[in-house]
XYZ file of C-alpha atoms in Angstrom:
672
model
C 6.100 -42.401 10.600
C 6.839 -46.135 10.933
C 5.469 -46.621 7.455
C 7.814 -43.953 6.046
C 10.823 -45.475 7.844
C 9.872 -48.865 6.503
C 9.613 -47.457 2.978
C 13.041 -45.835 3.321
C 14.688 -49.128 4.212
C 13.053 -51.748 2.031
C 10.635 -52.338 -0.798
C 7.127 -53.474 0.136
C 5.914 -56.882 -0.978
C 3.867 -56.766 -4.217
C 0.649 -57.782 -2.446
C 0.811 -54.546 -0.365
C 2.277 -52.135 -2.903
C -0.400 -53.072 -5.442
C -2.938 -51.181 -3.337
C -0.794 -48.080 -2.819
C -0.400 -45.100 -5.144
C 2.475 -45.640 -7.536
C 5.747 -43.721 -7.303
C 4.644 -40.464 -9.093
C 1.553 -40.082 -6.925
C 3.268 -41.025 -3.686
C 6.024 -38.476 -4.400
C 3.404 -35.784 -5.082
C 1.612 -36.665 -1.850
C 4.821 -36.502 0.196
C 5.777 -33.158 -1.356
C 2.309 -31.773 -0.575
C 2.679 -32.792 3.097
C 6.158 -31.249 3.220
C 4.853 -28.055 1.658
C 2.083 -27.791 4.248
C 4.646 -28.166 7.024
C 6.927 -25.575 5.419
C 4.152 -23.020 4.958
C 2.785 -23.821 8.404
C 6.194 -22.957 9.837
C 6.102 -19.626 7.992
C 2.631 -18.975 9.424
C 3.955 -19.677 12.900
C 6.774 -17.147 12.332
C 4.179 -14.619 11.118
C 2.136 -15.195 14.271
C 5.247 -14.824 16.430
C 6.199 -11.540 14.721
C 2.769 -9.977 15.197
C 1.463 -11.834 18.247
C 1.208 -8.606 20.253
C -1.348 -7.403 17.695
C -3.440 -10.495 18.337
C -3.814 -10.127 22.074
C -7.156 -11.382 23.255
C -7.508 -13.793 20.340
C -8.624 -17.241 21.511
C -6.725 -20.431 20.738
C -9.752 -21.618 18.807
C -9.569 -18.594 16.506
C -5.827 -19.109 16.057
C -6.366 -22.744 15.104
C -9.080 -21.702 12.685
C -6.728 -19.219 11.029
C -4.067 -21.919 10.628
C -6.588 -24.320 9.092
C -7.878 -21.674 6.694
C -4.281 -20.870 5.839
C -3.671 -24.510 4.943
C -6.318 -24.174 2.230
C -4.491 -21.239 0.655
C -1.171 -23.070 1.098
C -2.621 -26.073 -0.715
C -3.462 -23.902 -3.706
C 0.150 -22.738 -4.020
C 1.537 -26.251 -3.503
C -0.781 -27.905 -6.019
C -0.127 -25.282 -8.681
C 3.581 -25.944 -8.148
C 3.104 -29.723 -8.376
C 0.789 -29.701 -11.375
C 3.569 -30.133 -14.001
C 4.955 -33.081 -12.003
C 1.548 -34.686 -11.818
C 0.887 -34.193 -15.528
C 4.264 -35.488 -16.758
C 5.763 -37.965 -14.304
C 3.092 -40.741 -14.468
C 3.474 -41.113 -18.250
C 7.234 -41.501 -18.534
C 8.220 -44.982 -19.751
C 10.729 -45.145 -16.877
C 12.393 -42.822 -14.415
C 16.023 -42.525 -15.381
C 18.635 -40.709 -13.327
C 18.122 -37.684 -15.627
C 14.376 -37.523 -14.970
C 14.875 -38.058 -11.263
C 17.292 -35.148 -11.051
C 15.064 -33.001 -13.226
C 11.983 -33.622 -11.058
C 13.875 -33.077 -7.797
C 15.531 -29.941 -9.219
C 12.207 -28.513 -10.393
C 10.554 -29.165 -7.032
C 13.498 -27.674 -5.154
C 13.638 -24.545 -7.313
C 9.904 -23.885 -7.009
C 9.810 -24.331 -3.256
C 13.035 -22.360 -2.880
C 11.392 -19.463 -4.696
C 8.372 -19.892 -2.419
C 10.593 -19.565 0.651
C 12.172 -16.423 -0.805
C 8.748 -14.894 -1.429
C 7.534 -15.814 2.046
C 10.582 -14.158 3.625
C 9.920 -11.062 1.504
C 6.275 -11.202 2.550
C 7.214 -10.996 6.231
C 9.105 -7.737 5.702
C 6.555 -6.376 3.228
C 3.806 -6.903 5.793
C 5.951 -5.236 8.455
C 6.215 -2.085 6.331
C 2.876 -2.000 4.499
C 0.517 -3.878 6.812
C -0.424 -6.130 3.900
C 0.720 -9.303 2.217
C 2.462 -9.073 -1.142
C 0.168 -7.265 -3.567
C 0.181 -4.913 -6.550
C 2.344 -2.486 -4.573
C 5.077 -5.129 -4.615
C 4.656 -5.358 -8.390
C 4.999 -1.597 -8.635
C 8.104 -1.817 -6.468
C 9.663 -4.298 -8.888
C 8.881 -1.876 -11.692
C 10.440 0.985 -9.701
C 13.937 0.224 -11.016
C 17.195 0.660 -9.161
C 15.693 2.739 -6.350
C 13.473 -0.152 -5.288
C 16.292 -2.677 -5.518
C 18.595 -0.426 -3.500
C 15.901 -0.308 -0.846
C 15.623 -4.096 -0.819
C 19.385 -4.650 -0.612
C 19.800 -2.099 2.189
C 17.013 -3.639 4.271
C 18.329 -4.513 7.718
C 17.459 -8.203 7.433
C 18.510 -8.687 3.812
C 21.790 -10.508 4.492
C 20.483 -12.851 7.245
C 17.392 -13.592 5.149
C 19.557 -14.445 2.139
C 21.716 -16.759 4.239
C 18.591 -18.385 5.644
C 17.176 -18.781 2.148
C 20.336 -20.471 0.832
C 20.415 -22.812 3.848
C 16.748 -23.764 3.497
C 17.168 -24.263 -0.267
C 20.021 -26.700 0.322
C 17.915 -28.539 2.894
C 15.021 -28.727 0.442
C 17.285 -30.253 -2.233
C 18.261 -32.972 0.216
C 14.683 -33.459 1.453
C 13.129 -33.877 -1.981
C 15.887 -36.296 -2.959
C 15.050 -38.408 0.092
C 11.316 -38.185 -0.654
C 11.904 -39.408 -4.205
C 13.872 -42.348 -2.845
C 11.012 -43.105 -0.471
C 8.490 -42.956 -3.324
C 10.697 -45.234 -5.395
C 10.173 -48.015 -2.832
C 6.788 -48.679 -4.432
C 6.450 -49.690 -8.088
C 6.704 -46.933 -10.640
C 3.537 -48.277 -12.283
C 1.394 -51.122 -10.974
C -0.617 -51.304 -14.171
C -1.802 -48.880 -16.799
C -5.337 -49.255 -15.492
C -4.443 -48.286 -11.933
C -2.155 -45.525 -13.240
C -5.029 -43.972 -15.177
C -7.448 -44.335 -12.268
C -5.038 -42.677 -9.849
C -4.312 -39.971 -12.433
C -8.005 -39.111 -12.711
C -8.352 -39.219 -8.913
C -5.323 -37.013 -8.209
C -6.195 -34.631 -11.030
C -9.703 -34.228 -9.634
C -8.365 -33.652 -6.133
C -5.887 -31.095 -7.506
C -8.642 -29.319 -9.406
C -10.752 -28.983 -6.259
C -7.693 -28.062 -4.190
C -6.615 -25.298 -6.555
C -10.154 -23.901 -6.651
C -10.159 -24.060 -2.846
C -13.738 -25.252 -2.587
C -16.368 -27.373 -4.318
C -18.895 -24.552 -4.735
C -19.484 -22.725 -8.008
C -17.146 -19.852 -7.159
C -13.500 -20.347 -6.268
C -12.002 -19.487 -2.902
C -11.247 -15.809 -2.319
C -8.990 -14.021 0.133
C -12.119 -12.892 1.975
C -12.448 -16.461 3.279
C -9.731 -15.585 5.787
C -11.667 -12.599 7.142
C -13.297 -14.188 10.166
C -12.693 -11.468 12.760
C -12.436 -7.738 13.309
C -8.785 -8.340 14.217
C -6.841 -7.427 11.101
C -3.769 -9.470 11.993
C -5.741 -12.614 12.756
C -7.388 -12.347 9.341
C -4.026 -11.884 7.645
C -2.626 -14.901 9.510
C -4.970 -17.080 7.480
C -3.662 -15.837 4.130
C -0.654 -16.825 2.064
C 1.602 -14.105 0.659
C 2.334 -16.066 -2.515
C -1.355 -16.592 -3.161
C -1.990 -12.867 -2.666
C 0.826 -11.963 -5.058
C -0.623 -14.338 -7.635
C -4.014 -12.708 -7.190
C -2.418 -9.326 -7.761
C -0.979 -10.499 -11.085
C -4.247 -12.094 -12.198
C -6.307 -9.079 -11.189
C -3.872 -6.853 -13.047
C -4.530 -8.920 -16.183
C -8.284 -8.875 -15.713
C -8.614 -5.340 -14.347
C -12.096 -4.207 -15.425
C -10.756 -0.691 -15.944
C -8.583 -2.089 -18.718
C -11.182 -4.540 -20.020
C -13.808 -1.815 -20.495
C -16.585 -3.899 -19.054
C -20.098 -2.453 -19.094
C -20.698 0.010 -16.295
C -23.267 -2.182 -14.572
C -20.774 -5.039 -14.402
C -18.081 -2.832 -12.909
C -20.108 -0.976 -10.332
C -23.425 -2.192 -8.941
C -24.177 0.832 -6.774
C -25.859 3.558 -8.838
C -25.802 4.834 -12.396
C -23.043 7.320 -13.149
C -25.279 10.404 -13.432
C -26.928 9.734 -10.071
C -23.514 9.141 -8.557
C -22.113 12.374 -9.982
C -25.088 14.321 -8.608
C -24.416 12.812 -5.183
C -20.720 13.718 -5.280
C -21.549 17.260 -6.398
C -23.876 17.629 -3.431
C -21.183 16.286 -1.125
C -18.492 18.673 -2.395
C -20.398 21.766 -3.447
C -19.918 25.060 -1.580
C -22.144 28.156 -1.803
C -19.671 30.286 -3.774
C -19.340 27.833 -6.654
C -20.945 27.637 -10.094
C -21.049 24.251 -11.769
C -20.405 23.741 -15.464
C -23.550 22.769 -17.373
C -21.985 19.426 -18.284
C -23.251 17.241 -15.455
C -20.685 14.496 -16.101
C -17.760 16.279 -14.409
C -16.875 18.141 -11.219
C -15.657 21.193 -13.140
C -16.815 24.326 -11.358
C -15.790 27.923 -10.853
C -15.232 29.220 -7.352
C -16.065 32.900 -6.922
C -14.139 34.771 -4.243
C -12.723 38.201 -3.559
C -9.169 39.055 -4.474
C -6.640 38.752 -1.668
C -5.748 41.994 0.107
C -2.022 41.727 -0.616
C -2.220 43.294 -4.066
C 0.194 40.769 -5.606
C 0.477 37.043 -6.246
C 2.525 35.390 -3.498
C 4.991 32.600 -4.069
C 3.983 29.154 -2.842
C 6.244 26.447 -1.457
C 4.686 23.063 -0.777
C 6.755 20.644 1.298
C 5.573 17.050 1.135
C 7.332 15.270 3.969
C 7.910 11.565 3.452
C 6.067 9.370 6.012
C 5.516 12.189 8.530
C 2.921 10.885 10.982
C 0.571 12.902 13.118
C 1.351 10.581 16.025
C 4.960 11.829 15.993
C 4.069 15.530 15.737
C 4.258 17.541 18.929
C 1.748 20.166 17.806
C -0.760 17.340 17.307
C -0.229 15.874 20.750
C 2.909 13.724 20.612
C 4.852 13.926 23.908
C 8.228 12.843 22.456
C 9.449 16.255 21.238
C 10.407 14.859 17.828
C 9.255 17.934 15.876
C 10.376 21.072 17.778
C 10.867 23.197 14.635
C 7.536 22.265 13.103
C 5.846 22.965 16.436
C 7.525 26.385 16.506
C 6.209 27.267 13.046
C 2.759 25.998 14.007
C 2.606 28.688 16.683
C 2.549 31.281 13.896
C 0.486 29.463 11.304
C -2.761 27.736 10.431
C -2.630 24.177 11.777
C -5.258 21.612 10.812
C -5.562 19.228 13.732
C -7.750 16.535 12.121
C -6.148 16.046 8.753
C -5.693 12.695 7.008
C -3.796 11.181 4.094
C -5.906 9.661 1.369
C -3.717 6.579 0.900
C -0.669 4.645 2.038
C 1.867 5.370 -0.706
C 3.574 8.430 -2.153
C 1.858 7.865 -5.486
C -1.474 8.321 -3.711
C -0.411 11.355 -1.689
C 0.952 13.381 -4.615
C -2.307 13.340 -6.620
C -4.174 13.938 -3.351
C -2.316 17.120 -2.410
C -1.415 18.529 -5.841
C -4.476 17.396 -7.827
C -7.190 17.066 -5.157
C -7.907 13.496 -6.289
C -8.558 10.615 -3.867
C -6.729 7.302 -3.562
C -8.666 4.433 -5.113
C -8.268 0.666 -4.657
C -5.746 -0.641 -7.163
C -2.996 1.187 -8.972
C -2.521 4.873 -8.397
C -3.722 7.184 -11.144
C -0.065 8.286 -11.423
C 1.038 4.870 -12.637
C -1.901 3.886 -14.870
C -0.864 4.443 -18.452
C -4.324 4.839 -19.958
C -6.120 6.553 -17.066
C -8.162 9.686 -17.639
C -7.431 12.570 -15.256
C -10.702 13.981 -13.900
C -8.950 16.816 -12.077
C -7.003 20.004 -12.661
C -3.656 20.062 -10.892
C -2.686 23.036 -8.749
C 0.164 23.700 -11.174
C -2.295 23.935 -14.076
C -4.512 26.391 -12.205
C -1.546 28.521 -11.133
C -0.066 28.412 -14.638
C -3.141 30.305 -15.813
C -2.253 32.973 -13.242
C 1.264 33.315 -14.571
C 3.047 31.145 -12.029
C 6.310 29.335 -12.703
C 5.951 25.752 -11.406
C 8.866 23.623 -10.206
C 9.075 20.198 -8.564
C 12.100 18.892 -6.651
C 12.882 15.419 -5.361
C 16.254 14.099 -4.232
C 15.650 10.695 -5.812
C 14.936 9.173 -9.199
C 12.071 10.950 -10.984
C 11.246 7.706 -12.767
C 10.124 6.213 -9.469
C 6.310 6.117 -9.195
C 6.249 7.818 -12.612
C 6.772 11.239 -10.983
C 8.509 12.684 -14.021
C 6.018 11.448 -16.583
C 2.991 12.438 -14.523
C 4.024 15.976 -13.605
C 5.555 16.896 -16.938
C 2.005 16.809 -18.282
C 0.744 19.077 -15.483
C 2.311 22.410 -16.479
C 5.421 22.017 -14.352
C 8.098 24.168 -15.946
C 11.041 22.443 -14.246
C 11.536 19.079 -12.558
C 14.591 18.460 -10.387
C 15.721 14.919 -9.582
C 18.949 13.420 -8.313
C 20.602 13.848 -11.709
C 19.744 17.553 -11.781
C 20.778 18.260 -8.189
C 24.036 16.326 -8.442
C 24.450 12.557 -8.326
C 27.610 13.035 -6.256
C 25.379 14.316 -3.429
C 23.493 11.016 -3.196
C 23.991 9.525 0.244
C 21.019 7.388 1.134
C 19.670 4.515 -0.928
C 16.710 6.683 -1.868
C 18.848 9.606 -3.011
C 20.035 12.996 -1.769
C 19.410 13.846 1.919
C 16.657 16.340 2.692
C 18.801 19.173 4.012
C 20.918 19.110 0.846
C 17.851 19.247 -1.415
C 16.407 22.134 0.603
C 19.679 24.048 0.373
C 19.986 23.420 -3.364
C 16.510 24.827 -3.952
C 17.235 27.973 -1.908
C 20.332 28.451 -4.046
C 18.185 28.303 -7.188
C 15.437 30.681 -6.038
C 16.882 33.698 -7.818
C 16.595 31.859 -11.127
C 12.842 31.324 -10.694
C 10.501 33.823 -12.395
C 7.994 35.452 -10.039
C 5.559 34.346 -8.855
C 6.580 30.709 -8.453
C 5.163 27.538 -6.998
C 7.757 25.064 -5.767
C 6.878 21.569 -4.532
C 9.574 19.670 -2.631
C 9.131 15.970 -1.919
C 11.481 14.722 0.801
C 12.801 11.177 1.167
C 14.982 10.706 4.238
C 12.145 9.793 6.630
C 11.792 6.382 4.996
C 13.266 2.929 5.357
C 16.178 2.255 5.591
C 16.425 5.619 7.450
C 19.911 6.492 6.205
C 20.873 9.787 7.852
C 23.838 11.949 6.800
C 25.275 12.123 10.323
C 24.376 11.749 13.989
C 24.105 15.444 14.797
C 20.398 15.255 15.664
C 20.338 11.609 16.692
C 18.786 11.017 20.075
C 18.311 7.237 20.080
C 21.399 5.084 19.620
C 20.094 1.530 19.541
C 19.148 -0.091 16.211
C 15.540 -0.892 17.008
C 12.941 -0.057 14.380
C 11.250 2.430 16.692
C 14.496 4.296 17.405
C 15.304 4.491 13.709
C 11.869 5.985 13.013
C 12.291 8.562 15.789
C 15.782 9.580 14.643
C 14.578 9.964 11.066
C 11.702 12.126 12.276
C 14.131 14.313 14.231
C 16.276 14.718 11.128
C 13.279 15.524 8.917
C 12.167 18.206 11.366
C 15.695 19.588 11.627
C 15.980 19.809 7.827
C 12.632 21.573 7.547
C 13.610 24.112 10.193
C 16.962 24.713 8.568
C 15.261 25.243 5.201
C 12.813 27.851 6.491
C 15.578 29.599 8.463
C 17.737 29.749 5.362
C 14.831 30.942 3.250
C 13.921 33.576 5.831
C 17.084 35.466 4.893
C 15.940 35.603 1.271
C 14.015 38.601 -0.031
C 11.220 36.303 -1.230
C 10.320 35.145 2.289
C 7.840 37.928 3.035
C 5.947 37.189 -0.193
C 5.795 33.409 0.208
C 3.227 31.015 1.657
C 4.465 27.639 2.904
C 2.291 24.527 2.926
C 3.771 21.662 4.967
C 2.125 18.255 4.963
C 3.002 14.594 4.316
C 2.597 12.211 1.427
C 1.319 9.595 3.874
C 1.897 8.492 7.441
C 4.237 5.867 8.791
C 2.289 2.656 9.344
C 2.333 1.204 12.810
C -0.638 -1.111 12.458
C -3.496 -1.926 14.772
C -6.347 -4.349 15.066
C -8.470 -2.845 12.308
C -7.910 -3.263 8.572
C -7.625 0.530 8.397
C -6.384 2.307 11.512
C -7.200 5.984 11.724
C -3.897 6.853 13.411
C -2.048 5.342 10.431
C -3.545 8.042 8.217
C -3.320 11.184 10.347
C -0.717 13.611 9.007
C -0.025 17.291 9.734
C -1.143 20.180 7.561
C 0.356 23.576 8.305
C -0.069 26.711 6.217
C 2.627 29.178 7.232
C 3.380 32.697 6.050
C 3.477 35.170 8.926
C 4.069 38.187 6.673
C 0.938 37.438 4.630
C -1.316 35.382 6.890
C -0.385 36.995 10.193
C 1.566 35.503 13.060
C -1.499 34.663 15.122
C -1.833 31.011 16.014
C -4.863 29.401 14.349
C -6.249 25.916 14.924
C -8.733 24.367 12.499
C -10.505 21.350 13.958
C -12.558 20.444 10.899
C -11.930 16.969 9.512
C -10.129 17.139 6.203
C -8.021 15.143 3.791
C -5.382 15.695 1.165
C -8.012 16.406 -1.486
C -8.923 19.540 0.495
C -5.463 21.148 0.253
C -5.905 22.604 -3.234
C -9.265 24.370 -2.682
C -8.182 25.543 0.789
C -4.961 27.070 -0.542
C -6.757 28.646 -3.500
C -9.219 30.124 -1.046
C -6.362 31.927 0.691
C -4.940 33.160 -2.622
C -8.297 34.695 -3.531
C -9.797 35.433 -6.931
C -12.041 33.300 -9.112
C -10.662 30.035 -10.410
C -11.976 27.004 -12.282
C -11.128 23.601 -10.906
C -12.218 19.978 -10.656
C -11.337 19.252 -7.046
C -12.515 16.213 -5.136
C -12.300 18.258 -1.945
C -13.475 21.501 -0.330
C -12.113 24.698 1.190
C -11.843 23.732 4.859
C -11.796 27.385 5.919
C -15.293 27.935 4.540
C -17.147 25.000 6.085
C -20.271 25.938 8.067
C -20.182 25.528 11.837
C -22.432 22.453 11.697
C -20.300 20.711 9.046
C -17.592 18.572 10.661
C -15.850 17.889 7.357
C -14.988 14.396 6.145
C -12.064 12.344 4.897
C -11.840 9.258 2.689
C -9.030 6.706 2.956
C -7.833 3.708 0.990
C -5.476 0.910 2.003
C -5.053 -1.707 -0.728
C -8.548 -3.264 -0.819
C -10.010 -1.507 2.208
C -11.717 1.876 2.149
C -12.811 4.114 4.995
C -14.789 7.289 5.640
C -14.533 9.591 8.656
C -16.874 12.309 9.822
C -17.866 13.836 13.138
C -18.877 10.838 15.260
C -18.396 7.871 12.956
C -15.685 5.869 11.235
C -16.981 3.626 8.444
C -14.744 0.787 7.251
C -15.239 -1.637 4.378
C -13.102 -4.457 2.992
C -14.318 -4.438 -0.571
C -16.636 -7.325 -1.263
C -16.196 -8.789 2.207
C -17.283 -6.944 5.356
C -18.502 -3.535 6.483
C -18.260 -1.952 9.925
C -19.255 1.272 11.623
C -17.261 2.421 14.638
C -17.877 4.956 17.332
C -15.056 7.360 16.585
C -14.287 7.998 20.251
C -13.680 4.278 20.806
C -10.867 4.119 18.237
C -8.307 5.365 20.756
C -8.933 2.415 23.079
C -11.069 -0.566 22.092
C -12.793 -0.023 18.716
C -16.524 -0.555 19.150
C -18.541 -1.710 16.151
C -21.951 -0.006 16.352
C -23.337 -1.227 13.027
C -26.341 -2.937 14.605
C -27.083 -0.001 16.868
C -27.053 2.562 14.044
C -28.192 0.852 10.825
C -29.341 4.133 9.265
C -25.953 5.792 9.782
C -24.245 2.673 8.466
C -26.319 2.795 5.279
C -25.818 6.552 4.852
C -22.036 6.465 5.165
C -21.750 3.320 3.085
C -23.665 4.974 0.265
C -21.581 8.143 0.467
C -18.229 6.388 0.361
C -19.158 3.816 -2.264
C -20.569 6.412 -4.600
C -17.609 8.731 -4.042
C -15.169 5.930 -4.923
C -17.329 4.675 -7.778
C -17.585 8.040 -9.511
C -13.887 8.752 -9.024
C -12.995 5.368 -10.497
C -15.392 5.650 -13.423
C -14.140 9.136 -14.173
C -10.611 7.787 -14.674
C -11.688 4.893 -16.909
C -11.541 5.328 -20.685
C -14.750 4.298 -22.399
C -14.785 2.347 -25.667
């Protein structure tokens, strides 16, 4: 510190300055130190925001996470400084123009870094992950995404903070340049070249993150079973950069040889394994052993007609907030009432963490895979037959309704190719009805669809995707509001109350329609609301309700199905109730036909982590990094890793999940 003060006040004598780095290198060094302090401050804020999730973590582990984080911070800082290092040493002299240009460049780059780090804090709060490809998809989501950003509760204070910090950075880097100017701009060409080679070599190693053959990877930060401690050691900007680079080098798009993409098993062996996993006794497989196409043979339903089907996909409806699934808060009284007269699946799980995973899961029986959703991949093959395509062959009229922009998540483009006869978005339902940033409130959309029922040919299948139970939780009024503070938890609870109220109002309104007695309702969620826990994938963050309701057709007797199931099981289970033979390509099973000794299973994906659940075990893997096997009963208290105690079960479940994901991924990948 004394040295810096001395430099700020006077120029060093030549005999001392001759041994110091010249002005360009000293400035780069000072900026690097400032960057480490700036990013370290962000890491401290991250720790403060999620410190409750890191209870029991030792100070040694915290220090280790900060030190690992400094390595990732260094990568971002050195990439930012590289143009300065490559240009500044070779200028004949530093004029006022070049000084301002260098200071302006440094300020702009670090200002953008601060903006991204602030965004990363909120992104992690909502998605339990640093900035990744989902953020890229959000940017591509158009005005809906930007409305969501602008309406975020901390948008204005964050913007004010960003402007203030940016102004401070402009002043800081100006001072640092003055400090660096206290030493000669160039001692000699020889020393300039030597320092250039030295600093370039250090930058090369710093950007790679290590001296070994392979560069540093985000897995370096995974030093614990505590998810939040691992994430503390990462840098959101680095992770966003990785997302862009992986998008460019995505092996699905590069058509790499199969062995390079997946090292588990050959495709035919994998397909045979998946067929064994999914096959049920009443199914006949197509001779082509490269697909899951099969015909399910079943008796015709006793009704003597084809019932209408209404599928309600509730945005972010969590099992933990559902009274019929054990929540004590009474947030879902109408759903709980309907569950008394329907088929409720008590151990049902979403396949992913985003709407664009849940829609293919429920409507196409296709799992969520690491990376972009199959809905948003332009060149992806579709190794599935959507429910709408199967019902179209039975003469059904298919409609899809969403109160928001159908361009979002490529809903319109994806479902138009799936035999949907009519798609309703905010433009079709009336832009003047838009209230929330996402679009038209749920109760309005439900009412609009009841009004249009008479125009639908019979039989019909109508899918309604809701939106109000989502940040920023804009509700049309306070009529069902129970919590009046502005805490995040209260906003979630109020939105859940409104979602339940809208669902109940919809079914009540529909009950007065002549079509009610010939309609089956399927109510589930696109995904759950993340709350986060110590594991990379928390089971409670994936549990969602599944209710099949139609008292006139299915009977009013309460039924509880305790088999484990996932969104890929909805299609075959519903088709099982409808009866009659049908040909499909489902990545799930009819949960109502599982043998007594079959607990069922569910697969889950969260960014780069995959998981598999069956009767007693929960298998978790961070791709390419770590694997764990947990006693399922321990997940409700302290998760207990039993990998060493049950190596055979670990290997069995690992093989099942990896092959399942591998075959699903390969089936979507175009071949040369």
